[in-house]
Tab-separated table of C-alpha atoms in Angstrom:
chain	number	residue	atom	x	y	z
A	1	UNK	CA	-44.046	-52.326	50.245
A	2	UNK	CA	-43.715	-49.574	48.088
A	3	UNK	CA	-41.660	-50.776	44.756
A	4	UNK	CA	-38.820	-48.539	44.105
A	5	UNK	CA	-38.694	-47.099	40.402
A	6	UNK	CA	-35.868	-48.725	38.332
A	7	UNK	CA	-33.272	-46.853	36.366
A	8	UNK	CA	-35.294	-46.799	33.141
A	9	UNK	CA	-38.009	-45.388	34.675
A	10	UNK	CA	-35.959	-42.541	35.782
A	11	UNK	CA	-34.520	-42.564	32.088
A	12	UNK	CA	-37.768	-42.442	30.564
A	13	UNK	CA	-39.126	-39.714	32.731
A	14	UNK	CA	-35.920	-37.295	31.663
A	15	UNK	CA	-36.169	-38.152	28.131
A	16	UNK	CA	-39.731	-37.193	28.344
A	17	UNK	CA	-39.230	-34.088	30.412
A	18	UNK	CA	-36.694	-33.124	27.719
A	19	UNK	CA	-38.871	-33.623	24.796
A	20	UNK	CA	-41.403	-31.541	26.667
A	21	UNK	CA	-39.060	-28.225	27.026
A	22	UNK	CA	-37.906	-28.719	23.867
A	23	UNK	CA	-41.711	-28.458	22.214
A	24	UNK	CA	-41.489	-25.228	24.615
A	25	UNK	CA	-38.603	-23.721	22.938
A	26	UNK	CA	-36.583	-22.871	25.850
A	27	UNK	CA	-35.205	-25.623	27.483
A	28	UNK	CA	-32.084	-25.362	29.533
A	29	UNK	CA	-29.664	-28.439	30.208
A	30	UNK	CA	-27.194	-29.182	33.124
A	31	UNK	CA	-22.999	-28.605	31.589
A	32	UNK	CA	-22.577	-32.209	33.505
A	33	UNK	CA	-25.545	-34.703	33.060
A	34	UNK	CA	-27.269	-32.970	30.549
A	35	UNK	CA	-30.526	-32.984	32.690
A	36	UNK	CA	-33.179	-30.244	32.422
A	37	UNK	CA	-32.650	-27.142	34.899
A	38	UNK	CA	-34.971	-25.290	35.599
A	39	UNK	CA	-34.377	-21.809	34.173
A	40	UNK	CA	-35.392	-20.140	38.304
A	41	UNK	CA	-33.149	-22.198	40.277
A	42	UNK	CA	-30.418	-22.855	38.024
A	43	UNK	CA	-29.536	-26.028	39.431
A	44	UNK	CA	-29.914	-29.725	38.408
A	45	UNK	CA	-32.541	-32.050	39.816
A	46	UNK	CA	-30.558	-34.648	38.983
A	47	UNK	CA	-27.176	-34.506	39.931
A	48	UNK	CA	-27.274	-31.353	42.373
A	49	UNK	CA	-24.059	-30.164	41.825
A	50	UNK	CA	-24.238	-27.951	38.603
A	51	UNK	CA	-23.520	-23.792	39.014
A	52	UNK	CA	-25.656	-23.170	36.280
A	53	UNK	CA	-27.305	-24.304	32.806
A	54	UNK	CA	-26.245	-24.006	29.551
A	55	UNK	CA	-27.294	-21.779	27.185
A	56	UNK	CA	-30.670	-22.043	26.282
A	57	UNK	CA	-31.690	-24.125	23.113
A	58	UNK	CA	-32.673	-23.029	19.974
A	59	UNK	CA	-34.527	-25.520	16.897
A	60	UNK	CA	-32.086	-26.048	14.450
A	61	UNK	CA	-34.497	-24.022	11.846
A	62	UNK	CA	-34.522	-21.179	14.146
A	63	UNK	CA	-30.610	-20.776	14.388
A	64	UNK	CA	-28.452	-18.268	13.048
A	65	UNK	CA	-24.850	-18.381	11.493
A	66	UNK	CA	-22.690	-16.426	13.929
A	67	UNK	CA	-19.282	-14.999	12.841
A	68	UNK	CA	-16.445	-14.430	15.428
A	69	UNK	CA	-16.492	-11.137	15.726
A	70	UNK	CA	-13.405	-9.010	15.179
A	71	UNK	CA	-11.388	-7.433	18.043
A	72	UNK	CA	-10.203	-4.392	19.162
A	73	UNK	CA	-6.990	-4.513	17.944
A	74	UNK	CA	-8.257	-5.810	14.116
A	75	UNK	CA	-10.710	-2.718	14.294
A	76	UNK	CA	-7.788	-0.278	15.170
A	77	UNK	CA	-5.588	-2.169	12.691
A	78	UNK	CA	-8.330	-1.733	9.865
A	79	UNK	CA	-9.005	1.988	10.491
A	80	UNK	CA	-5.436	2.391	10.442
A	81	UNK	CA	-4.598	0.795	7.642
A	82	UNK	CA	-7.580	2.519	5.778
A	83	UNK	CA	-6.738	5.924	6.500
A	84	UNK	CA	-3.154	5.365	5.451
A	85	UNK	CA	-4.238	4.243	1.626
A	86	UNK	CA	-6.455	7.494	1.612
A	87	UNK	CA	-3.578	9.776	0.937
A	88	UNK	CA	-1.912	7.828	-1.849
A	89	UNK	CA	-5.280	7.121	-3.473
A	90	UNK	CA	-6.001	11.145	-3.427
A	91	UNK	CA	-2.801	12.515	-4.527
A	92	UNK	CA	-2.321	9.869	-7.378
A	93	UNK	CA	-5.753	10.755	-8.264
A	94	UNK	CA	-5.127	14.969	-8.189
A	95	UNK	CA	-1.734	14.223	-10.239
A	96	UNK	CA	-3.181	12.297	-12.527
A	97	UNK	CA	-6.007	14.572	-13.297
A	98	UNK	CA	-3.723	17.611	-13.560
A	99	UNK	CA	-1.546	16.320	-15.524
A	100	UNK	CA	-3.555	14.113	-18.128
A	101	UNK	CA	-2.251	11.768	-20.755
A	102	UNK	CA	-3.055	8.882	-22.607
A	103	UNK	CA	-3.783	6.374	-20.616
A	104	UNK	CA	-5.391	6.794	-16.680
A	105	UNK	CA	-2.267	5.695	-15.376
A	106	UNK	CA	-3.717	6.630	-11.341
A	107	UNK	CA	-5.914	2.692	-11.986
A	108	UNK	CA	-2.940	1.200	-11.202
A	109	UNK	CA	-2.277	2.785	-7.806
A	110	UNK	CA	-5.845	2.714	-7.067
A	111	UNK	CA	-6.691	-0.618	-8.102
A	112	UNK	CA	-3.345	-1.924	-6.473
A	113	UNK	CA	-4.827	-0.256	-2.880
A	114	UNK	CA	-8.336	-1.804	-3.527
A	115	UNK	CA	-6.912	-5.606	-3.606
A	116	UNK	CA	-4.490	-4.495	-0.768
A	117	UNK	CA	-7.343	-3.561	1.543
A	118	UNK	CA	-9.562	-6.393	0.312
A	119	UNK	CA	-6.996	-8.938	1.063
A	120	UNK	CA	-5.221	-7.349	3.794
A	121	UNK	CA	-8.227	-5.749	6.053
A	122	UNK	CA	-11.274	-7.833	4.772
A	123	UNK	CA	-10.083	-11.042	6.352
A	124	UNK	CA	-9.134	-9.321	9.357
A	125	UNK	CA	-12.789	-7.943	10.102
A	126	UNK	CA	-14.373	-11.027	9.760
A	127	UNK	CA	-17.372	-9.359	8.539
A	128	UNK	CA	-18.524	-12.587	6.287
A	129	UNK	CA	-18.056	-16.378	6.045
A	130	UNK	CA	-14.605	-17.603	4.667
A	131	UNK	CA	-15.794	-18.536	1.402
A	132	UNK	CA	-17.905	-14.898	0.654
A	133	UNK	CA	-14.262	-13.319	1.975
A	134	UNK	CA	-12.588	-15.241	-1.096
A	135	UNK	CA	-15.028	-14.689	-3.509
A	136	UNK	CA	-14.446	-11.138	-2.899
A	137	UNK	CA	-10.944	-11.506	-3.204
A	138	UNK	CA	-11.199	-13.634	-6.190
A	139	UNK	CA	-13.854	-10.843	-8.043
A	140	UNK	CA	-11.421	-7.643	-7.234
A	141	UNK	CA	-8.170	-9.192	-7.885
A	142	UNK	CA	-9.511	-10.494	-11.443
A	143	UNK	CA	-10.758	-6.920	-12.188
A	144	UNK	CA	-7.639	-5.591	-11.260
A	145	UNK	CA	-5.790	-7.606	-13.538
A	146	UNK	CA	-8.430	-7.164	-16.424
A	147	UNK	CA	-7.470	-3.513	-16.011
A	148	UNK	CA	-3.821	-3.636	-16.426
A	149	UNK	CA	-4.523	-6.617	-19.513
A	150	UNK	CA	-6.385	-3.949	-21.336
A	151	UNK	CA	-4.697	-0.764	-20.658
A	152	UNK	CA	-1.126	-2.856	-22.044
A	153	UNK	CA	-3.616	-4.781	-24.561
A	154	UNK	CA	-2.408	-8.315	-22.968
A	155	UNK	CA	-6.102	-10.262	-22.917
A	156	UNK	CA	-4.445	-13.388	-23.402
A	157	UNK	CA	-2.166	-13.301	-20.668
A	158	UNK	CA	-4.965	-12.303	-18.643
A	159	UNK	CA	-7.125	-15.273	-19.409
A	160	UNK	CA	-3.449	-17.556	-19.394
A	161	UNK	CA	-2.078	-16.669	-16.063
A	162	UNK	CA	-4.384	-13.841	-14.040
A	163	UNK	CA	-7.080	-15.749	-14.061
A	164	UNK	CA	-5.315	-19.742	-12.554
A	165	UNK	CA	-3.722	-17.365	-10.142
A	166	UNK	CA	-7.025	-15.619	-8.740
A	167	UNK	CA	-8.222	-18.885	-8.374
A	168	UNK	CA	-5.506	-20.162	-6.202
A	169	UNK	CA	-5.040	-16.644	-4.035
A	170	UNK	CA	-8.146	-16.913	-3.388
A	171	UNK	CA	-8.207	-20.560	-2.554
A	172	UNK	CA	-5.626	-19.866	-0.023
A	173	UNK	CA	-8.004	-16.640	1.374
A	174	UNK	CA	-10.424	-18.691	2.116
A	175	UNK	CA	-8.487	-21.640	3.781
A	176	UNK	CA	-6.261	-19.278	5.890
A	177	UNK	CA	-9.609	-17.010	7.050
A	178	UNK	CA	-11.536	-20.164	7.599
A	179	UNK	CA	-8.863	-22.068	9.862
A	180	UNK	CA	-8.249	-18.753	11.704
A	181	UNK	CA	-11.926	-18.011	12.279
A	182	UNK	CA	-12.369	-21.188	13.903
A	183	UNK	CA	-9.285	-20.963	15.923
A	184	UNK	CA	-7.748	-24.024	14.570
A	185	UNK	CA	-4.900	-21.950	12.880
A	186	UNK	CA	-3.816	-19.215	15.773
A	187	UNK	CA	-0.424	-17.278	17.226
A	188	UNK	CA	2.582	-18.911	15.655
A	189	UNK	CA	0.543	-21.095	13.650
A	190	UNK	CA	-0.730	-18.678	11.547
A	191	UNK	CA	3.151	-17.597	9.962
A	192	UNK	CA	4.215	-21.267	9.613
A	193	UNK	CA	0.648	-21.659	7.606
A	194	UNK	CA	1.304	-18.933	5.190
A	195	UNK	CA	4.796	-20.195	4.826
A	196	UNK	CA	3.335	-23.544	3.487
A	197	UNK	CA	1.065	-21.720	1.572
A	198	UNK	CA	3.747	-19.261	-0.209
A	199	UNK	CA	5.799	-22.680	-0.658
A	200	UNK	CA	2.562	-24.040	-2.854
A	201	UNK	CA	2.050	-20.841	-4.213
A	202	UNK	CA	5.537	-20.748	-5.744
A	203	UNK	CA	5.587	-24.516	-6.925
A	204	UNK	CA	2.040	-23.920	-8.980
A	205	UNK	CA	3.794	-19.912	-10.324
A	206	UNK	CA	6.481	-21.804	-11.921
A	207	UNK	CA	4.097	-25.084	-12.957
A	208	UNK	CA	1.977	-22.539	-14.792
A	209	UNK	CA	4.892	-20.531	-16.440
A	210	UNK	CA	6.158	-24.189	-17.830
A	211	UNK	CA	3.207	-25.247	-19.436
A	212	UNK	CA	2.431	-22.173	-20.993
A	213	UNK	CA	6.072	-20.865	-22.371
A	214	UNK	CA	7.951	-24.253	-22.531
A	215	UNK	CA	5.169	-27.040	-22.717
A	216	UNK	CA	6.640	-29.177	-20.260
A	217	UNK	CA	7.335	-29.054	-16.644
A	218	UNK	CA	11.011	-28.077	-15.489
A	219	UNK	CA	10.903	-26.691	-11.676
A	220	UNK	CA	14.107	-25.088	-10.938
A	221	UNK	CA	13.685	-21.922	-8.851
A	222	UNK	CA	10.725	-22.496	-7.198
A	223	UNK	CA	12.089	-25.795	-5.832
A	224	UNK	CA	14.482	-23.719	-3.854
A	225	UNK	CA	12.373	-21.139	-2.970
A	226	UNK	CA	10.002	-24.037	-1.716
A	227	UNK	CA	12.713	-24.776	0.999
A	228	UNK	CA	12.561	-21.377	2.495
A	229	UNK	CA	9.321	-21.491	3.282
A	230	UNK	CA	9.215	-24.843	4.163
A	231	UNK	CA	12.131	-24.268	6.526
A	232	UNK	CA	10.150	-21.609	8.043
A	233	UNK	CA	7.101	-23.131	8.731
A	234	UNK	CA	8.669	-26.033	10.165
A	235	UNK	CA	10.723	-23.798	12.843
A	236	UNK	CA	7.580	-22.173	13.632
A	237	UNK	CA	5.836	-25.438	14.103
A	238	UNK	CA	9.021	-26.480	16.309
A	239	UNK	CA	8.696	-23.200	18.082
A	240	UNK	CA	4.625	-23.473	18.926
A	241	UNK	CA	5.547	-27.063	20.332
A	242	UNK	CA	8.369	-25.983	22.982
A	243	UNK	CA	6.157	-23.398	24.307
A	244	UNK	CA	3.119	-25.685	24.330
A	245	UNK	CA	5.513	-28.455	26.177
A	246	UNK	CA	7.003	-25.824	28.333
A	247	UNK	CA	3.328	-24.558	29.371
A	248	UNK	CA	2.117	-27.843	30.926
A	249	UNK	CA	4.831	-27.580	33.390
């Protein structure tokens, strides 16, 4: 009688079959078992009842970081948006240079349009990581500020409020681009997560003020202001879970 292979025979053989297209560099695995395919065929030798393989693997050393690329629409929306600050840029720029006084007064509207289109198109391209976005962000926004300390000669507000604030803008840059990128933050989501985020924003604005005028902390406005936001992103969450309910029916 012939003795019939046992099931860790069979177990051994695929874990050695696997190791062996591994060391080859181009194995490809069934979506079910997780058996080797062969790459001709595209079907599984072990359970028979795969369409095709996954995607072939790579080493670990020998992958690369891949960003989501940006859509359509975010393209449009980003050559849109860029032409638009073109013409307030140039004319600000012509007017200022006509008419010259003492101080370059055009900074401001350019500088203002730089952050704008660093905050406001940057994240949308998704042309770098989440944390490269904000520390973009974070460098423009401080020079921005450094500009308009020194042109009104205010260094130590600049170094007493700009700078806290930079840090937590772009804090919240990198957390909103980072939860979007990886779809965890998406449609209605993505207003009730800035909501929460304005609601912080607020809480530490008024925080900083406190220590830094009165010593002590004394909310009072922001408080208030807090439950907008926090009204807001609540409905939205409410809102995202009717639909979500109403979908499965």
């Amino acid at each position: 009688l012939v003795r019939s292979r046992g099931l860790g025979d069979v177990y051994k053989r695929q874990v050695y079959n696997n190791i062996i297209h591994l060391k080859r560099g181009a194995a490809m695995f069934c979506t079910k078992c997780g058996a080797v395919v062969d790459e001709k065929t595209g079907i599984c030798p072990n359970c028979g009842a795969c369409e095709r393989a996954n995607k072939k693997a790579e080493p670990r050393a020998k992958q690369k970081l891949h960003f989501a690329k940006a859509t359509k629409t975010a393209r449009s929306y980003a050559v849109i948006f860029s032409a638009l600050m073109v013409f307030p840029a140039m004319i600000c720029t012509v007017i200022n240079i006509l008419n010259p006084g003492d101080k370059f007064w055009a900074g401001y509207v350019l500088g203002a349009i730089a952050v704008a289109w660093v905050f406001l198109v940057l994240p949308v391209l998704r042309v770098t990581p989440a944390p490269v976005t904000a520390g973009i962000c974070f460098v423009v926004l401080a020079l921005y500020l450094l500009y308009i300390a020194k042109m009104q000669g205010l260094i130590s507000w600049y170094y007493s409020y700009a700078v806290p604030i930079c840090v937590v803008i772009c804090a919240m840059v990198a957390l909103t681009t980072g939860l979007i990128s990886k779809k965890i933050a998406k449609g209605i989501h993505i207003p009730a997560l800035l909501s929460a985020e304005a609601a912080v924003f607020l809480i530490f604005l008024e925080t900083l003020y406190d220590f830094n005028q009165l010593g002590r902390l004394n909310l009072r406005w922001s408080l208030i202001t807090m439950c907008v936001f926090v009204s807001i992103s609540v409905i939205c969450e409410a809102v995202a879970y009717v639909v979500r309910l109403n979908s499965k029916k």
